[in-house]
mmCIF file of C-alpha atoms in Angstrom:
data_model
loop_
_atom_site.group_PDB
_atom_site.id
_atom_site.type_symbol
_atom_site.label_atom_id
_atom_site.label_comp_id
_atom_site.label_asym_id
_atom_site.label_seq_id
_atom_site.Cartn_x
_atom_site.Cartn_y
_atom_site.Cartn_z
ATOM 1 C CA MET A 1 84.784 89.125 107.701
ATOM 2 C CA THR A 2 88.437 89.390 106.924
ATOM 3 C CA GLU A 3 89.700 89.108 110.017
ATOM 4 C CA ASP A 4 87.630 86.280 110.959
ATOM 5 C CA LEU A 5 88.746 84.591 107.816
ATOM 6 C CA LEU A 6 92.201 85.375 108.901
ATOM 7 C CA SER A 7 91.793 84.069 112.547
ATOM 8 C CA ARG A 8 90.195 80.792 111.304
ATOM 9 C CA LEU A 9 93.267 80.474 108.874
ATOM 10 C CA ALA A 10 95.133 80.747 111.906
ATOM 11 C CA THR A 11 94.154 77.844 113.390
ATOM 12 C CA GLU A 12 92.762 75.612 110.514
ATOM 13 C CA GLN A 13 94.089 72.212 110.057
ATOM 14 C CA ASP A 14 91.847 70.885 107.420
ATOM 15 C CA PRO A 15 94.063 71.536 103.883
ATOM 16 C CA ALA A 16 90.961 71.821 102.165
ATOM 17 C CA GLN A 17 89.766 74.297 104.432
ATOM 18 C CA ILE A 18 92.964 76.191 104.192
ATOM 19 C CA GLU A 19 92.610 76.485 100.815
ATOM 20 C CA LEU A 20 89.183 77.406 100.588
ATOM 21 C CA ILE A 21 90.014 80.435 103.080
ATOM 22 C CA TYR A 22 93.023 81.457 101.162
ATOM 23 C CA GLU A 23 90.859 82.001 98.328
ATOM 24 C CA GLN A 24 88.153 83.845 99.828
ATOM 25 C CA LEU A 25 91.161 86.163 101.348
ATOM 26 C CA VAL A 26 92.478 86.611 98.075
ATOM 27 C CA GLU A 27 89.430 86.909 96.171
ATOM 28 C CA ARG A 28 88.230 89.901 99.050
ATOM 29 C CA HIS A 29 91.698 92.199 98.083
ATOM 30 C CA LEU A 30 92.005 91.957 94.518
ATOM 31 C CA ASP A 31 90.658 95.284 94.136
ATOM 32 C CA LEU A 32 93.010 96.518 96.487
ATOM 33 C CA VAL A 33 96.092 94.935 94.543
ATOM 34 C CA ASN A 34 94.553 96.653 91.216
ATOM 35 C CA ALA A 35 94.311 100.018 93.297
ATOM 36 C CA ILE A 36 97.907 99.759 94.620
ATOM 37 C CA ALA A 37 99.278 98.496 91.036
ATOM 38 C CA ASN A 38 97.366 101.107 89.354
ATOM 39 C CA ARG A 39 99.514 104.017 90.773
ATOM 40 C CA TYR A 40 102.947 102.525 88.890
ATOM 41 C CA ARG A 41 100.973 102.251 85.236
ATOM 42 C CA ARG A 42 102.914 103.874 82.485
ATOM 43 C CA ARG A 43 106.222 103.374 84.010
ATOM 44 C CA GLY A 44 107.816 100.746 81.771
ATOM 45 C CA VAL A 45 106.072 97.913 83.195
ATOM 46 C CA GLU A 46 102.921 95.793 81.564
ATOM 47 C CA TRP A 47 100.386 96.052 83.250
ATOM 48 C CA ASP A 48 99.931 92.090 83.652
ATOM 49 C CA ASP A 49 103.257 91.981 85.354
ATOM 50 C CA LEU A 50 102.529 94.812 87.823
ATOM 51 C CA VAL A 51 99.211 92.699 88.703
ATOM 52 C CA GLN A 52 101.132 89.410 89.090
ATOM 53 C CA VAL A 53 103.809 90.862 91.502
ATOM 54 C CA GLY A 54 100.889 92.756 93.405
ATOM 55 C CA ARG A 55 98.983 89.452 93.776
ATOM 56 C CA LEU A 56 101.918 87.560 94.900
ATOM 57 C CA ALA A 57 102.651 90.641 97.519
ATOM 58 C CA LEU A 58 99.125 90.083 98.560
ATOM 59 C CA CYS A 59 99.850 85.932 99.375
ATOM 60 C CA LYS A 60 102.778 87.024 101.065
ATOM 61 C CA ALA A 61 100.825 89.605 103.497
ATOM 62 C CA ILE A 62 98.159 86.704 104.210
ATOM 63 C CA THR A 63 100.735 84.359 105.054
ATOM 64 C CA GLY A 64 102.545 86.762 107.397
ATOM 65 C CA TYR A 65 99.757 88.764 109.019
ATOM 66 C CA ARG A 66 98.829 88.059 112.460
ATOM 67 C CA SER A 67 95.214 88.359 113.526
ATOM 68 C CA GLY A 68 94.931 90.934 116.364
ATOM 69 C CA ARG A 69 98.321 92.503 115.969
ATOM 70 C CA GLY A 70 98.285 95.982 114.620
ATOM 71 C CA PRO A 71 95.614 98.234 113.238
ATOM 72 C CA GLY A 72 94.366 95.568 110.763
ATOM 73 C CA PHE A 73 95.084 93.312 107.341
ATOM 74 C CA ARG A 74 94.621 96.544 105.044
ATOM 75 C CA ALA A 75 97.248 98.357 106.961
ATOM 76 C CA TYR A 76 99.695 95.450 107.094
ATOM 77 C CA ALA A 77 98.931 94.494 103.420
ATOM 78 C CA VAL A 78 99.303 97.995 101.435
ATOM 79 C CA PRO A 79 102.950 98.761 102.444
ATOM 80 C CA THR A 80 103.680 94.939 101.951
ATOM 81 C CA ILE A 81 102.192 95.118 98.177
ATOM 82 C CA THR A 82 103.168 98.477 97.881
ATOM 83 C CA GLY A 83 107.143 97.229 98.528
ATOM 84 C CA GLU A 84 107.221 94.132 96.539
ATOM 85 C CA ILE A 85 106.146 96.327 93.620
ATOM 86 C CA LYS A 86 108.815 99.086 94.376
ATOM 87 C CA ARG A 87 111.329 96.090 94.662
ATOM 88 C CA TYR A 88 110.223 94.635 91.136
ATOM 89 C CA PHE A 89 110.859 98.299 89.639
ATOM 90 C CA ARG A 90 114.107 98.107 91.599
ATOM 91 C CA ASP A 91 115.634 94.741 90.433
ATOM 92 C CA HIS A 92 113.962 94.349 86.835
ATOM 93 C CA VAL A 93 112.967 97.734 85.286
ATOM 94 C CA TRP A 94 116.196 99.857 85.570
ATOM 95 C CA ASP A 95 118.722 99.918 82.481
ATOM 96 C CA VAL A 96 120.860 102.324 84.233
ATOM 97 C CA ARG A 97 121.402 101.422 88.191
ATOM 98 C CA PRO A 98 121.316 104.603 90.043
ATOM 99 C CA PRO A 99 121.610 104.031 94.078
ATOM 100 C CA ARG A 100 118.612 102.372 95.591
ATOM 101 C CA ARG A 101 116.942 105.620 97.637
ATOM 102 C CA LEU A 102 117.089 107.679 94.441
ATOM 103 C CA GLN A 103 115.375 104.742 92.608
ATOM 104 C CA GLU A 104 112.364 104.868 95.404
ATOM 105 C CA LEU A 105 112.301 108.307 95.677
ATOM 106 C CA GLN A 106 111.737 108.864 91.801
ATOM 107 C CA LEU A 107 108.806 106.242 92.176
ATOM 108 C CA ASP A 108 107.191 108.197 94.985
ATOM 109 C CA LEU A 109 108.051 111.654 93.108
ATOM 110 C CA ARG A 110 105.969 110.301 90.161
ATOM 111 C CA GLU A 111 103.046 109.287 92.354
ATOM 112 C CA CYS A 112 103.400 112.856 94.420
ATOM 113 C CA GLU A 113 103.250 114.614 91.051
ATOM 114 C CA GLY A 114 99.775 113.234 90.159
ATOM 115 C CA HIS A 115 98.256 113.340 93.473
ATOM 116 C CA LEU A 116 99.566 117.119 94.291
ATOM 117 C CA GLY A 117 98.541 118.280 90.668
ATOM 118 C CA GLN A 118 95.333 117.627 91.492
ATOM 119 C CA GLN A 119 95.254 119.348 94.891
ATOM 120 C CA LEU A 120 96.627 122.327 93.459
ATOM 121 C CA GLY A 121 94.995 122.718 90.240
ATOM 122 C CA HIS A 122 98.061 123.286 88.257
ATOM 123 C CA SER A 123 101.516 121.477 87.474
ATOM 124 C CA PRO A 124 103.649 121.377 90.882
ATOM 125 C CA SER A 125 106.875 123.367 91.175
ATOM 126 C CA ASP A 126 109.942 121.699 92.288
ATOM 127 C CA ARG A 127 109.738 123.488 95.544
ATOM 128 C CA GLU A 128 106.023 122.462 96.156
ATOM 129 C CA LEU A 129 107.236 118.584 95.053
ATOM 130 C CA ALA A 130 109.954 118.850 97.745
ATOM 131 C CA ALA A 131 107.902 120.149 100.237
ATOM 132 C CA ALA A 132 105.128 117.514 99.765
ATOM 133 C CA LEU A 133 107.928 114.782 99.919
ATOM 134 C CA GLY A 134 109.876 116.109 102.719
ATOM 135 C CA ILE A 135 113.004 116.460 100.997
ATOM 136 C CA ASP A 136 115.241 119.425 99.582
ATOM 137 C CA GLU A 137 115.158 120.597 96.107
ATOM 138 C CA SER A 138 118.754 119.046 95.435
ATOM 139 C CA ALA A 139 117.487 115.780 96.308
ATOM 140 C CA LEU A 140 114.513 116.276 94.333
ATOM 141 C CA ARG A 141 116.875 116.623 91.193
ATOM 142 C CA ASP A 142 118.892 113.852 91.548
ATOM 143 C CA ALA A 143 115.326 111.903 91.402
ATOM 144 C CA GLN A 144 114.153 113.690 88.522
ATOM 145 C CA VAL A 145 117.623 112.783 86.787
ATOM 146 C CA ALA A 146 117.408 109.214 87.871
ATOM 147 C CA GLY A 147 113.901 108.852 86.266
ATOM 148 C CA ARG A 148 115.455 109.585 83.010
ATOM 149 C CA VAL A 149 117.782 107.139 82.824
ATOM 150 C CA SER A 150 115.763 104.353 83.934
ATOM 151 C CA THR A 151 115.245 103.074 80.374
ATOM 152 C CA THR A 152 117.617 103.320 77.833
ATOM 153 C CA ILE A 153 116.997 103.189 73.500
ATOM 154 C CA SER A 154 119.044 101.543 70.738
ATOM 155 C CA ILE A 155 121.610 103.690 69.237
ATOM 156 C CA ASP A 156 120.069 102.886 66.206
ATOM 157 C CA ALA A 157 116.802 104.041 67.334
ATOM 158 C CA PRO A 158 115.737 107.474 64.856
ATOM 159 C CA THR A 159 116.248 110.774 66.689
ATOM 160 C CA GLU A 160 113.548 113.034 67.645
ATOM 161 C CA SER A 161 114.542 115.639 65.113
ATOM 162 C CA GLY A 162 112.499 114.102 62.509
ATOM 163 C CA SER A 163 115.335 114.105 59.960
ATOM 164 C CA GLY A 164 115.901 110.637 59.439
ATOM 165 C CA THR A 165 119.017 110.352 61.467
ATOM 166 C CA THR A 166 119.483 107.899 64.010
ATOM 167 C CA TRP A 167 121.488 108.397 67.496
ATOM 168 C CA SER A 168 124.598 106.548 66.353
ATOM 169 C CA ASP A 169 124.919 109.240 63.380
ATOM 170 C CA HIS A 170 125.943 111.745 66.201
ATOM 171 C CA LEU A 171 128.343 109.477 68.031
ATOM 172 C CA ALA A 172 131.979 110.751 67.834
ATOM 173 C CA THR A 173 134.358 108.281 65.827
ATOM 174 C CA GLN A 174 137.910 107.570 66.281
ATOM 175 C CA GLU A 175 140.314 110.262 65.106
ATOM 176 C CA LYS A 176 142.745 108.115 63.121
ATOM 177 C CA SER A 177 145.157 111.352 62.740
ATOM 178 C CA TYR A 178 145.435 111.338 66.428
ATOM 179 C CA ASP A 179 147.470 108.068 66.052
ATOM 180 C CA LEU A 180 149.665 109.712 63.628
ATOM 181 C CA VAL A 181 150.184 112.590 65.821
ATOM 182 C CA GLU A 182 151.655 110.249 68.866
ATOM 183 C CA ALA A 183 153.838 108.247 66.200
ATOM 184 C CA ARG A 184 155.399 111.570 65.171
ATOM 185 C CA VAL A 185 156.116 112.938 68.880
ATOM 186 C CA LEU A 186 157.533 109.361 69.784
ATOM 187 C CA LEU A 187 159.920 109.085 66.591
ATOM 188 C CA ARG A 188 160.851 112.681 66.046
ATOM 189 C CA PRO A 189 163.669 112.539 68.890
ATOM 190 C CA ALA A 190 164.450 108.946 67.914
ATOM 191 C CA VAL A 191 165.184 110.054 64.220
ATOM 192 C CA GLU A 192 167.151 112.865 65.324
ATOM 193 C CA VAL A 193 169.764 110.237 66.767
ATOM 194 C CA LEU A 194 170.351 108.882 63.038
ATOM 195 C CA SER A 195 172.696 109.912 60.610
ATOM 196 C CA PRO A 196 171.834 111.866 57.089
ATOM 197 C CA ARG A 197 172.263 108.679 55.355
ATOM 198 C CA GLU A 198 170.303 106.795 57.509
ATOM 199 C CA ARG A 199 167.386 108.969 57.595
ATOM 200 C CA ARG A 200 167.396 109.012 53.716
ATOM 201 C CA ILE A 201 167.379 105.405 53.695
ATOM 202 C CA ILE A 202 164.364 105.408 55.928
ATOM 203 C CA TYR A 203 162.715 108.143 54.036
ATOM 204 C CA LEU A 204 163.058 106.081 50.930
ATOM 205 C CA ARG A 205 161.672 102.975 52.600
ATOM 206 C CA PHE A 206 158.872 103.850 54.229
ATOM 207 C CA VAL A 207 157.802 107.229 52.878
ATOM 208 C CA CYS A 208 158.648 106.809 49.424
ATOM 209 C CA GLY A 209 157.725 103.088 49.302
ATOM 210 C CA TRP A 210 160.933 102.111 47.397
ATOM 211 C CA THR A 211 162.228 98.395 47.441
ATOM 212 C CA GLN A 212 165.579 97.793 48.850
ATOM 213 C CA GLN A 213 167.124 97.011 45.491
ATOM 214 C CA GLU A 214 166.159 100.487 44.324
ATOM 215 C CA ILE A 215 167.407 102.020 47.370
ATOM 216 C CA GLY A 216 170.887 100.169 46.733
ATOM 217 C CA GLN A 217 171.167 101.524 43.273
ATOM 218 C CA THR A 218 170.477 105.166 44.433
ATOM 219 C CA LEU A 219 173.262 104.320 46.983
ATOM 220 C CA GLY A 220 175.474 102.437 45.186
ATOM 221 C CA VAL A 221 175.063 99.403 47.053
ATOM 222 C CA SER A 222 174.158 96.026 47.023
ATOM 223 C CA GLN A 223 170.492 94.961 48.132
ATOM 224 C CA MET A 224 172.031 92.841 50.833
ATOM 225 C CA GLN A 225 173.572 95.697 52.328
ATOM 226 C CA VAL A 226 170.740 97.810 52.256
ATOM 227 C CA SER A 227 168.919 95.133 54.018
ATOM 228 C CA ARG A 228 171.666 94.941 56.975
ATOM 229 C CA LEU A 229 171.342 98.968 56.871
ATOM 230 C CA LEU A 230 167.618 98.812 57.577
ATOM 231 C CA SER A 231 167.653 96.211 60.536
ATOM 232 C CA ARG A 232 170.643 98.315 62.154
ATOM 233 C CA ILE A 233 168.562 101.552 61.715
ATOM 234 C CA LEU A 234 165.021 99.795 63.096
ATOM 235 C CA GLY A 235 167.261 98.735 66.121
ATOM 236 C CA LYS A 236 168.653 101.968 66.806
ATOM 237 C CA LEU A 237 164.950 103.468 66.192
ATOM 238 C CA ARG A 238 163.299 100.584 68.558
ATOM 239 C CA ALA A 239 165.854 101.043 71.382
ATOM 240 C CA GLN A 240 164.913 105.117 71.245
ATOM 241 C CA VAL A 241 161.044 104.773 70.955
ATOM 242 C CA VAL A 242 160.028 101.752 73.395
ATOM 243 C CA PRO A 243 161.523 103.142 76.591
ATOM 244 C CA ARG A 244 159.668 106.398 75.671
ATOM 245 C CA ALA A 245 156.386 104.615 74.895
ATOM 246 C CA ARG A 246 156.616 102.312 78.035
ATOM 247 C CA ALA A 247 156.890 105.569 79.945
ATOM 248 C CA SER A 248 153.644 107.499 78.467
#
């Protein structure tokens, strides 16, 4: 019946008849689409989306098939529908994008686990899965890792510990003391070229927080002189620190 409809579709000229034949072919193979889509349920894609992708692929198969060539329409349609569903997973589902080979292998792996588990009567081992897929265990482990990164969760989502904490609570924070250590490493050799008087002025101004007037009173100089001294000292420090910072 299917081959007869496809043969008529290839030669029919009447648009109304073409549409009717096309609808009959689609209706006859909706169960096939559902069966293939069912293999990929509960993998992060809504059932309606899977069916929609599968039905579009069925239409593509009907259009591309040539009656009388190959083993038959079903043999042509199954890989076409399966390929489109896998392509949809590859292009729209993965939050982290591993290589295409691993994406497709991971989908085959999940399908194989179910079938092989039914045949063996127990959960298949890695060796059994690798043998069934025709790959080595190293490639199998890569596919298993790829499956764990297909979707992501928000860092504000609660952890699985049940403690009420979120994943963001366990993220590393910026340690400000590292910047302080870096600054000290850069400044130490620069400060060593200053005279004891210059070091004291820098210490009083930037460590003790004294004003220029207070420093002038302690040193017996005017505030204007302190300002000029600070400008000269900072210039000397800048000349020492900037080349080192650029080199690092």
